PDB file of C-alpha atoms and ligand atoms in Angstrom:
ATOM      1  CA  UNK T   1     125.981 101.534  78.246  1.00  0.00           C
ATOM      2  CA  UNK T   2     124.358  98.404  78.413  1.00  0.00           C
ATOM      3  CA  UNK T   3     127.435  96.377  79.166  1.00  0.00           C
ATOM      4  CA  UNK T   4     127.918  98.691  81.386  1.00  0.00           C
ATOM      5  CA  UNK T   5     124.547  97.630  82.825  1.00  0.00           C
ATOM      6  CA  UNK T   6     125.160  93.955  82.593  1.00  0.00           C
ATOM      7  CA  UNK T   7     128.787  93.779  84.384  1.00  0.00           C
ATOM      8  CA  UNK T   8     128.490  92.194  87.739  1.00  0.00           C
ATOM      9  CA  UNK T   9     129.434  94.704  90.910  1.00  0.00           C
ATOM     10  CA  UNK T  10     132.597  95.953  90.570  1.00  0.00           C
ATOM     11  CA  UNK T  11     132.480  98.384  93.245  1.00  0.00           C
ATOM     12  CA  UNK T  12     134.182  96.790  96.315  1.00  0.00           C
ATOM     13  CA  UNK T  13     132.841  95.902  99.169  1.00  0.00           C
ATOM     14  CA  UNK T  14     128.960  97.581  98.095  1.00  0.00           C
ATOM     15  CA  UNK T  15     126.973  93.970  97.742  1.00  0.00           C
ATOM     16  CA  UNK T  16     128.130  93.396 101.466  1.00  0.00           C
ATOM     17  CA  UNK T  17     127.170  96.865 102.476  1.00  0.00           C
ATOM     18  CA  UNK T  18     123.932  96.205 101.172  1.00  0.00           C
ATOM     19  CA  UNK T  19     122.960  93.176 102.473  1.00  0.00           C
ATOM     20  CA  UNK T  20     124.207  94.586 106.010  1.00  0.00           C
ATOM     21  CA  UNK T  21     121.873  97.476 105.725  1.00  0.00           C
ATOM     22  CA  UNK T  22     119.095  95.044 104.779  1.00  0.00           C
ATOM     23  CA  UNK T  23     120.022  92.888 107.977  1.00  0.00           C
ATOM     24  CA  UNK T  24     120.012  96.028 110.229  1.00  0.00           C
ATOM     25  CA  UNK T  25     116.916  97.502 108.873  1.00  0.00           C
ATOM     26  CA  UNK T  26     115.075  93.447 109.609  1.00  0.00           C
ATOM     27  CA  UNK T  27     116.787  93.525 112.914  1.00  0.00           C
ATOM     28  CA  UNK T  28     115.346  96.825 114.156  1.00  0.00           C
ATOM     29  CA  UNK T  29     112.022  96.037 112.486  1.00  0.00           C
ATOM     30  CA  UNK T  30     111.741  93.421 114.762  1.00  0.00           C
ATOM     31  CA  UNK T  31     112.756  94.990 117.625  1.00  0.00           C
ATOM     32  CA  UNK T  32     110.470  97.901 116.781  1.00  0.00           C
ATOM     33  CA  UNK T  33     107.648  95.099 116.091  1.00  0.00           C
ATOM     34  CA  UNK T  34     106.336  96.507 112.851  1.00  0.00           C
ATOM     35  CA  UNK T  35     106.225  94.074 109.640  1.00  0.00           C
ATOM     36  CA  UNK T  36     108.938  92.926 108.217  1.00  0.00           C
ATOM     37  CA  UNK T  37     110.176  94.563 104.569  1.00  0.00           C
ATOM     38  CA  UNK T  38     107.712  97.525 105.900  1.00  0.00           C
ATOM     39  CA  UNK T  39     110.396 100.333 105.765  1.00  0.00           C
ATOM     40  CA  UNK T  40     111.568 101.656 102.904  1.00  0.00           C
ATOM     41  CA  UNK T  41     115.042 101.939 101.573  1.00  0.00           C
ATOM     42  CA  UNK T  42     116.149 105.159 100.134  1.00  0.00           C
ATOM     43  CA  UNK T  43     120.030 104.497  99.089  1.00  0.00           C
ATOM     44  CA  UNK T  44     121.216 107.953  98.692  1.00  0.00           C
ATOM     45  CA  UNK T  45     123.807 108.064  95.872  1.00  0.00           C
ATOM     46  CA  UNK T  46     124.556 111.617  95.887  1.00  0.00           C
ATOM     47  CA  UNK T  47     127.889 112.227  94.585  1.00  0.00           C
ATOM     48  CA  UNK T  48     128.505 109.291  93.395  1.00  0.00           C
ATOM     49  CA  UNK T  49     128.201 108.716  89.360  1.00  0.00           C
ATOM     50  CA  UNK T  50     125.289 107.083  87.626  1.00  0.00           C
ATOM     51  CA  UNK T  51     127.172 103.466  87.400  1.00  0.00           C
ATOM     52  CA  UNK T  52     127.002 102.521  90.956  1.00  0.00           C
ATOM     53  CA  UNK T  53     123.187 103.646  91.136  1.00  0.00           C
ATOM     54  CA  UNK T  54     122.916 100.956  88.393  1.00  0.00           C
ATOM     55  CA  UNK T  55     125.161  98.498  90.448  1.00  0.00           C
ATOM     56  CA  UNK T  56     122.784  98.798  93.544  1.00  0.00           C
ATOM     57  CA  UNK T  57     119.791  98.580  90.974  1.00  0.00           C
ATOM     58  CA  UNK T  58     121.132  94.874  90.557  1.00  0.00           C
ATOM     59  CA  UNK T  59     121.281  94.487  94.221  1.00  0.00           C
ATOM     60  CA  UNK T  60     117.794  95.143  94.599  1.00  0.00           C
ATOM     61  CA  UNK T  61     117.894  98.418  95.594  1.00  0.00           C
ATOM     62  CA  UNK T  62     115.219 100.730  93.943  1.00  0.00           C
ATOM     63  CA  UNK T  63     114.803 104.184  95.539  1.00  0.00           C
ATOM     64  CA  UNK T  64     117.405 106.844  95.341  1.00  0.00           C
ATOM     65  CA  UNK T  65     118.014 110.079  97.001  1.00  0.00           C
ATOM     66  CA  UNK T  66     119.614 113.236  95.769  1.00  0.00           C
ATOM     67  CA  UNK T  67     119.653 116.130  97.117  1.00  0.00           C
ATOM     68  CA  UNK T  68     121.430 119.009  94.151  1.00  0.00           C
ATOM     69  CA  UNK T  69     119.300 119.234  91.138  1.00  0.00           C
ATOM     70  CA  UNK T  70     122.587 119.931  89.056  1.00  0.00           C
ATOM     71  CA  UNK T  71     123.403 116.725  90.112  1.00  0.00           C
ATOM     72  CA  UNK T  72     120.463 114.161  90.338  1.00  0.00           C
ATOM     73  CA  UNK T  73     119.421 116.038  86.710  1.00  0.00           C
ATOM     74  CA  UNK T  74     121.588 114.484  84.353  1.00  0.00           C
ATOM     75  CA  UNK T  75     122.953 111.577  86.762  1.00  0.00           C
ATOM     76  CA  UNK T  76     118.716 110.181  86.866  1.00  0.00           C
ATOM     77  CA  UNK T  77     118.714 110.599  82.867  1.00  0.00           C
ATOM     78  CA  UNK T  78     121.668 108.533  82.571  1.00  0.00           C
ATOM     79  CA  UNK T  79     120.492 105.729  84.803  1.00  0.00           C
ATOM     80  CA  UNK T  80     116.789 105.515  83.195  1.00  0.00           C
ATOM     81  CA  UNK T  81     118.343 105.466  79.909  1.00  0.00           C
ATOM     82  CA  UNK T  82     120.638 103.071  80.576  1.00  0.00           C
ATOM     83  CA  UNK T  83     117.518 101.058  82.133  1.00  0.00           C
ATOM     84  CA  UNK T  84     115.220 101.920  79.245  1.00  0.00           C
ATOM     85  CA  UNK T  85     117.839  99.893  76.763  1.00  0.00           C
ATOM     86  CA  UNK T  86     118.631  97.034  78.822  1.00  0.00           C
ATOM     87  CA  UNK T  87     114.912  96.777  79.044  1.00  0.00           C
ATOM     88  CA  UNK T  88     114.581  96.823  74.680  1.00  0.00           C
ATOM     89  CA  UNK T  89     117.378  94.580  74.618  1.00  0.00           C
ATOM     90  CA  UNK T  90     115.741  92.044  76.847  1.00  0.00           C
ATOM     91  CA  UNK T  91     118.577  92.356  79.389  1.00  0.00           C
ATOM     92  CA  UNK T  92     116.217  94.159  82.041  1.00  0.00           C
ATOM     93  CA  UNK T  93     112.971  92.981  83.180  1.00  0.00           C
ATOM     94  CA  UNK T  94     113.527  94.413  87.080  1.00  0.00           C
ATOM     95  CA  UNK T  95     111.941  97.697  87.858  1.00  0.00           C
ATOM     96  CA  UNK T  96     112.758 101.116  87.057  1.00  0.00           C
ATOM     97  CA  UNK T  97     115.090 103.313  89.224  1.00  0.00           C
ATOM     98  CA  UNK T  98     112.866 105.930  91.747  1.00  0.00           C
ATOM     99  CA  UNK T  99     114.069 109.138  93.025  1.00  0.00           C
ATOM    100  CA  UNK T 100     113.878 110.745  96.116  1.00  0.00           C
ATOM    101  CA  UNK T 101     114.591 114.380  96.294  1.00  0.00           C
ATOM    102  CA  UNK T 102     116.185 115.047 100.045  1.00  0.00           C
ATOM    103  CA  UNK T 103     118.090 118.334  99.948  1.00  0.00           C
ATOM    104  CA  UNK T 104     117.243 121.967 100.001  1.00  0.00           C
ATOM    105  CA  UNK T 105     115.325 122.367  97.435  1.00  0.00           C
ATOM    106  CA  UNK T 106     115.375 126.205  95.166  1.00  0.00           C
ATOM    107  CA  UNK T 107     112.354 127.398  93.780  1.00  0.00           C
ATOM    108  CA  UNK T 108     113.690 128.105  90.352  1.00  0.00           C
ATOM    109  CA  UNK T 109     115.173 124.273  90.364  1.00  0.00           C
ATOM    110  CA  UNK T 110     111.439 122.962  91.453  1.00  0.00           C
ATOM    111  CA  UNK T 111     110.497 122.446  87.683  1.00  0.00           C
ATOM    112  CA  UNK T 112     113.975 120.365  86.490  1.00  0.00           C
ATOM    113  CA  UNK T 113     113.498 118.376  89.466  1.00  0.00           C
ATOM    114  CA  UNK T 114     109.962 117.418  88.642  1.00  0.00           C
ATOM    115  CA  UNK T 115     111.038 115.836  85.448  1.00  0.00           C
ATOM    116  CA  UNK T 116     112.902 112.766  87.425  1.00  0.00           C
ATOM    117  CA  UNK T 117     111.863 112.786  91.370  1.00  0.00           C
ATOM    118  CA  UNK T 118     109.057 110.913  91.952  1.00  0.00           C
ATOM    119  CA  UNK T 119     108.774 112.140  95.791  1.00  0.00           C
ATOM    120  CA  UNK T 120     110.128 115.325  97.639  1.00  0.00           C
ATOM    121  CA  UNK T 121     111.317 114.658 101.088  1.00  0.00           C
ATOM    122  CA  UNK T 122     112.093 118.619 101.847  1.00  0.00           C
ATOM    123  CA  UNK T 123     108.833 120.565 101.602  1.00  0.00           C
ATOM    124  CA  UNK T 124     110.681 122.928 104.067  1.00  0.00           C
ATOM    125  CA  UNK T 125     108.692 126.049 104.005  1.00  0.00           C
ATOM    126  CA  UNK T 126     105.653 128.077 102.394  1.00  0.00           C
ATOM    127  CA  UNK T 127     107.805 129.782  98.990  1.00  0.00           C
ATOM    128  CA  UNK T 128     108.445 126.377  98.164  1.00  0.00           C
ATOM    129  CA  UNK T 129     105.360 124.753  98.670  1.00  0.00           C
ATOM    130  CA  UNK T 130     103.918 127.957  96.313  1.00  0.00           C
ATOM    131  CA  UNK T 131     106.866 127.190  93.839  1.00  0.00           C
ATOM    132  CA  UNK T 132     105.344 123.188  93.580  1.00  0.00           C
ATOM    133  CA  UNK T 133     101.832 124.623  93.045  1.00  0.00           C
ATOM    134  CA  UNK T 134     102.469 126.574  90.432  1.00  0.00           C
ATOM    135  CA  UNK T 135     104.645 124.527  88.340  1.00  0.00           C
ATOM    136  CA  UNK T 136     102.360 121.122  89.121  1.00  0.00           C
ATOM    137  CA  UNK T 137      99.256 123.365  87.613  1.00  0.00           C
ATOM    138  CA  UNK T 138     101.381 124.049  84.729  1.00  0.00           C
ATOM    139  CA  UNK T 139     101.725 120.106  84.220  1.00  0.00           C
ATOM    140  CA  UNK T 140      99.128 117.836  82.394  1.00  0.00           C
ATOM    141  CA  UNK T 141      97.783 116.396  85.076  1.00  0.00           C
ATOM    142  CA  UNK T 142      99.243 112.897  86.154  1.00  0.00           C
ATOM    143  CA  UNK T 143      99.307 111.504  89.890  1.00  0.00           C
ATOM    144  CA  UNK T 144     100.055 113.771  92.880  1.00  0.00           C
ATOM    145  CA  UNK T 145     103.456 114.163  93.770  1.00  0.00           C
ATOM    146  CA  UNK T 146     104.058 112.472  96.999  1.00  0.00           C
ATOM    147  CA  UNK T 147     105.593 115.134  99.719  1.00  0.00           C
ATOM    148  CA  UNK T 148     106.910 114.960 103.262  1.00  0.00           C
ATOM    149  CA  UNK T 149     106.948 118.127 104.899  1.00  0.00           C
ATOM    150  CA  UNK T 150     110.658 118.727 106.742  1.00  0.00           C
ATOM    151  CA  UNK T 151     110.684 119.577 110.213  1.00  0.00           C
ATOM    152  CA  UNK T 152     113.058 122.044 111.843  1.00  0.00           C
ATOM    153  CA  UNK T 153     113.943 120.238 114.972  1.00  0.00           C
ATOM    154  CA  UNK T 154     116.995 123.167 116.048  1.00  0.00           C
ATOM    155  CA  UNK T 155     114.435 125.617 117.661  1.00  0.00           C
ATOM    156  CA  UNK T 156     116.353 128.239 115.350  1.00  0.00           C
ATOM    157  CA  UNK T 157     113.533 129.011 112.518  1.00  0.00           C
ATOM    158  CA  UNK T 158     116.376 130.721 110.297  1.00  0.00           C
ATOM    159  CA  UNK T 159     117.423 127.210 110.393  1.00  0.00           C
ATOM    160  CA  UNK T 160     114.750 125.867 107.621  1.00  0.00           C
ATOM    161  CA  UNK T 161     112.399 123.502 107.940  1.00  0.00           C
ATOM    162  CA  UNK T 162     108.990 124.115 109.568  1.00  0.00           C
ATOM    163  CA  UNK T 163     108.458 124.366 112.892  1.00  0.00           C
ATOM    164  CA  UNK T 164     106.582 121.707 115.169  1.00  0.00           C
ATOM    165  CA  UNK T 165     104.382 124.068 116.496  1.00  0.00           C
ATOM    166  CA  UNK T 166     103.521 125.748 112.942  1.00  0.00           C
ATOM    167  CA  UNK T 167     103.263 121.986 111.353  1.00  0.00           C
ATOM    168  CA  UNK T 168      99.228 121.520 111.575  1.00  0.00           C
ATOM    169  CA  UNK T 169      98.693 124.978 109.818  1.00  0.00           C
ATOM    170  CA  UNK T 170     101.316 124.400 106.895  1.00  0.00           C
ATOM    171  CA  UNK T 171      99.914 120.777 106.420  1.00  0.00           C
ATOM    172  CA  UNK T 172      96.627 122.134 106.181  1.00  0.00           C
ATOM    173  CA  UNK T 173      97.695 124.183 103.102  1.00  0.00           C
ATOM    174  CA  UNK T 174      99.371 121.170 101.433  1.00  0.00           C
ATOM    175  CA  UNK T 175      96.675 118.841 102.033  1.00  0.00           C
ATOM    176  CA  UNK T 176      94.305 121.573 100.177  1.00  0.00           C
ATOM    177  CA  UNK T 177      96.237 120.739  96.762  1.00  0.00           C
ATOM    178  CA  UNK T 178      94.807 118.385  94.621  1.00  0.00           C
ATOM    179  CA  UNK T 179      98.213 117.994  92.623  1.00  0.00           C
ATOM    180  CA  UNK T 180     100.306 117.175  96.462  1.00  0.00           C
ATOM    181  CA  UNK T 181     100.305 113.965  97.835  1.00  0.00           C
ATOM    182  CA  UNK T 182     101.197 114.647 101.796  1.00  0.00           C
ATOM    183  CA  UNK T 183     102.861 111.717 102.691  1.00  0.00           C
ATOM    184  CA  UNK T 184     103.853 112.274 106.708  1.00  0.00           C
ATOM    185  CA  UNK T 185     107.152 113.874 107.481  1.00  0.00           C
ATOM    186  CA  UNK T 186     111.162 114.175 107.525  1.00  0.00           C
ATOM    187  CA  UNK T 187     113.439 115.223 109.931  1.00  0.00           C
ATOM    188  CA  UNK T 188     117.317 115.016 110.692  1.00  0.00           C
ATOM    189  CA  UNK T 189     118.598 114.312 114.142  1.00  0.00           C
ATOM    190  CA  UNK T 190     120.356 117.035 115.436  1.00  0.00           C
ATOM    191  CA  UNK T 191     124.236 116.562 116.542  1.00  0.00           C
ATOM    192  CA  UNK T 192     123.611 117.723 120.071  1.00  0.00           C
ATOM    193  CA  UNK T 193     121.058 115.468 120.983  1.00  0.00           C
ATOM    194  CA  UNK T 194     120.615 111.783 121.330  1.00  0.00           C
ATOM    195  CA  UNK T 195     119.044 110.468 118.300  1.00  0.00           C
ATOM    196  CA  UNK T 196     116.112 109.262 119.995  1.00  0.00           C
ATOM    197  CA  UNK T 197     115.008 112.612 121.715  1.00  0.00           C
ATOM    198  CA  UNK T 198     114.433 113.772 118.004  1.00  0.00           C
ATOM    199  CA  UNK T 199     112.856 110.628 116.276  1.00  0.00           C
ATOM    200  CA  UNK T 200     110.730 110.977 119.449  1.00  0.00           C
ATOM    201  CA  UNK T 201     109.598 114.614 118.176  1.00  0.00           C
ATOM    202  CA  UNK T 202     109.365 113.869 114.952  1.00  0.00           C
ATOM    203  CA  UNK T 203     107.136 110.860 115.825  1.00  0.00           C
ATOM    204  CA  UNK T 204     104.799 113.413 118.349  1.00  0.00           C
ATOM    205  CA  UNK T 205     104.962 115.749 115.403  1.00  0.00           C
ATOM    206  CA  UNK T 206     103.760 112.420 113.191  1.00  0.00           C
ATOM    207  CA  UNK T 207     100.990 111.459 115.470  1.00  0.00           C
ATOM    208  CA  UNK T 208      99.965 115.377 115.277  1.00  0.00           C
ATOM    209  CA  UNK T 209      99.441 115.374 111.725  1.00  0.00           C
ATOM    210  CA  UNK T 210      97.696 112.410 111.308  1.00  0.00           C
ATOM    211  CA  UNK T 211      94.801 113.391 114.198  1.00  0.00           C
ATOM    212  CA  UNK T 212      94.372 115.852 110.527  1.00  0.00           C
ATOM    213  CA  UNK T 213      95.298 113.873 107.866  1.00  0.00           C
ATOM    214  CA  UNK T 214      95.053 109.920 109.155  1.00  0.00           C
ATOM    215  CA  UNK T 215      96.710 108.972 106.071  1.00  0.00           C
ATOM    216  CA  UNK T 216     100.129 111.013 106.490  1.00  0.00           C
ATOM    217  CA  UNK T 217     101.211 108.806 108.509  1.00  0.00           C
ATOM    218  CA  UNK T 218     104.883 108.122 107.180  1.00  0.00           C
ATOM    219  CA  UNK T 219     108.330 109.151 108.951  1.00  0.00           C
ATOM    220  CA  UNK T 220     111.144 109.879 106.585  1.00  0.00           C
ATOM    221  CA  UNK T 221     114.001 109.995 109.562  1.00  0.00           C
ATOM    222  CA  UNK T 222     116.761 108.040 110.056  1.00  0.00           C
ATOM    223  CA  UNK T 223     120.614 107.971 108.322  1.00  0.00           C
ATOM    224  CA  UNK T 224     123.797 105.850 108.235  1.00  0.00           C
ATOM    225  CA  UNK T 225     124.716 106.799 111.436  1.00  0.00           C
ATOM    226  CA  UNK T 226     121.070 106.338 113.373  1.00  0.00           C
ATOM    227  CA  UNK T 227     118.967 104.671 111.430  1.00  0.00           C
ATOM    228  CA  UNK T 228     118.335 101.788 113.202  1.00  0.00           C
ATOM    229  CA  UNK T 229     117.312 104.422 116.194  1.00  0.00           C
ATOM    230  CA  UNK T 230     115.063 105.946 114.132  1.00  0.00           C
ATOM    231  CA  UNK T 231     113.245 102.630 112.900  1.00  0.00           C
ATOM    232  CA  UNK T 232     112.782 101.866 116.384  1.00  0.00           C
ATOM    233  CA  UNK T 233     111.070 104.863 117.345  1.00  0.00           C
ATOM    234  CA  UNK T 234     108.906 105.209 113.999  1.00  0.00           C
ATOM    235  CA  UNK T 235     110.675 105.692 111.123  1.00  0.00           C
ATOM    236  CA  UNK T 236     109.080 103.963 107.946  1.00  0.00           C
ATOM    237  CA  UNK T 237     111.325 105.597 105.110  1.00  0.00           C
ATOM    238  CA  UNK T 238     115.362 105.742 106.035  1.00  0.00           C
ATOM    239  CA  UNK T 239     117.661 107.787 103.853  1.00  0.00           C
ATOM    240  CA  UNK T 240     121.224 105.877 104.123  1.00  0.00           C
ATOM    241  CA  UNK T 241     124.543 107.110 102.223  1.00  0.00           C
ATOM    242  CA  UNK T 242     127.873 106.236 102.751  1.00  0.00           C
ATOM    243  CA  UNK T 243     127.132 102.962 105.053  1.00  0.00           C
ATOM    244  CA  UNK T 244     125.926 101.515 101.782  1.00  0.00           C
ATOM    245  CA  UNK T 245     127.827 103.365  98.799  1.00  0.00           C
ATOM    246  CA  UNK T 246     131.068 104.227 100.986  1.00  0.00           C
ATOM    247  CA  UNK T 247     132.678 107.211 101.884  1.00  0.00           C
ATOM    248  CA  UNK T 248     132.002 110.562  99.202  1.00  0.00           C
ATOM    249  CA  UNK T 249     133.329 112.109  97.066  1.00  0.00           C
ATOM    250  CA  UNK T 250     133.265 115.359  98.653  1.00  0.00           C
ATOM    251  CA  UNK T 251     131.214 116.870 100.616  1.00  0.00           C
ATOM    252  CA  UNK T 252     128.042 118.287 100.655  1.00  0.00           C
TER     253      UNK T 252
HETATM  254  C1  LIG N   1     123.328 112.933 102.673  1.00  0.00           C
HETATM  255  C2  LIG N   1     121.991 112.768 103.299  1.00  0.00           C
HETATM  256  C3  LIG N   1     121.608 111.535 103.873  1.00  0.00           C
HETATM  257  C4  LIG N   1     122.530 110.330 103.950  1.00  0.00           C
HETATM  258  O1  LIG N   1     123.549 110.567 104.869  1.00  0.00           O
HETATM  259  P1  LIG N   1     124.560 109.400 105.298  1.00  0.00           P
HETATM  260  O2  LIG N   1     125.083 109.855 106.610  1.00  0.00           O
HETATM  261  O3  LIG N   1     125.601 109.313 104.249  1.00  0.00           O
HETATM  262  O4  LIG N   1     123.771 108.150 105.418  1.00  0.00           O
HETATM  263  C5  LIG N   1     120.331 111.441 104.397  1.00  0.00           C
HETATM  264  N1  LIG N   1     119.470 112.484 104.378  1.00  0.00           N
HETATM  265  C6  LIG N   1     119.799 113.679 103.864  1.00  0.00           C
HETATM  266  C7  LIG N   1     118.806 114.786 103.896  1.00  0.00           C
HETATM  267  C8  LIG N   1     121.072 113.860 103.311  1.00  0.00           C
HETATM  268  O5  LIG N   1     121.398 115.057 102.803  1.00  0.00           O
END
């Protein structure tokens, strides 16, 4: 495990990737004029296994999104063990591995998922939010567990995701719990639109929210494909795959 741990990338081509996400996220910072190192860097690693999360952990990369609990489950317990040794054996003194859950997200998973995910990007509708309540107030209490409520940007509500005309009254309910941390909110660009026309929603649907909550003021938006777009019209957390790990797998 631990040598593992200690053997220098061996994943071609991912150091490069990296540093050319890094680059593009500085260059759109500036262009977006907000400070640089200000947005952060979710990798997601989603189908790919626990050793190149640890790889990109020796980049410098520290957040991580998943988005299947059967998945992120035992792939975050590998990776955190693996940490926890290197750390005992004096071979780690970097930080610890975050996760970012990103994907639909089943009620009956909400309380596995809580074990590893230190945020939930997908707070997509009420029977969820109910789910998180009742499993948080079954927890010794610790910090709230940061959320970002998704937006449905389709205009088809059997589509998931709440609505931008329902968001005030849904984020009204979150920010009521004690044990939630409502930190702004998420959206996907659809594949009909430019891009920007959605980051520009999801930023009106932003500057909604925080006339109620001044502190939810964070944009989870913004993928491989359009994330630079997304910085430059507001995005503070991006969510980037396979520009950084390469192609998957499969498919999710
Ligand atoms: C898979 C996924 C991403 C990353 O997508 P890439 O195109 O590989 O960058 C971002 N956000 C969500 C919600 C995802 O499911």
């Amino acid at each position: 495990m631990t040598l593992t741990f200690l053997t220098s990338c061996s994943t071609s081509g991912l150091a490069e990737r990296y540093a050319a996400a890094l680059q593009n996220i500085a260059e759109a910072e500036q262009e977006a004029k907000v400070d640089a190192g200000s947005t952060k860097l979710i990798v997601v690693s989603k189908t790919h296994p626990a050793d190149l999360v640890l790889e990109l952990l020796q980049l410098g990369a520290t957040n991580f999104g998943e988005n299947r609990d059967q998945e992120a489950g035992p792939k975050a317990a590998s990776v955190n063990e693996s940490i926890a040794q290197a750390r005992a054996n004096q071979q780690w003194n970097g930080p610890d591995a975050k996760w970012h859950f990103i994907g639909q997200l089943q009620s009956n998973k909400v309380k596995s998922v809580l074990r590893y995910a230190s945020s939930i990007h997908s707070l997509d509708r009420p029977s969820l939010l109910k789910a998180l309540i009742k499993e948080l107030a079954n927890q010794p209490a610790t910090k709230p567990l940061p959320v970002f409520i998704e937006l449905n940007l389709t205009g088809q509500p059997e589509r998931g995701g709440i609505l931008p005309e329902n968001l005030i009254e849904f984020a009204t309910q979150v920010l009521e719990q004690n044990t939630l941390k409502l930190e702004g909110v998420m959206g996907v660009a659809g594949l009909d639109v430019e891009p920007a026309f959605d980051f520009d929603r999801i930023r009106k649907s932003s500057e909604a929210l925080q006339t109620l909550a001044p502190e939810a003021k964070f944009i989870s938006a913004g993928m491989s494909n359009d994330y630079q777009i997304a910085i430059r019209h507001g995005a503070t957390h991006v969510r980037i795959g396979t520009s950084i790990t390469g192609k998957r797998e499969y498919s999710v």
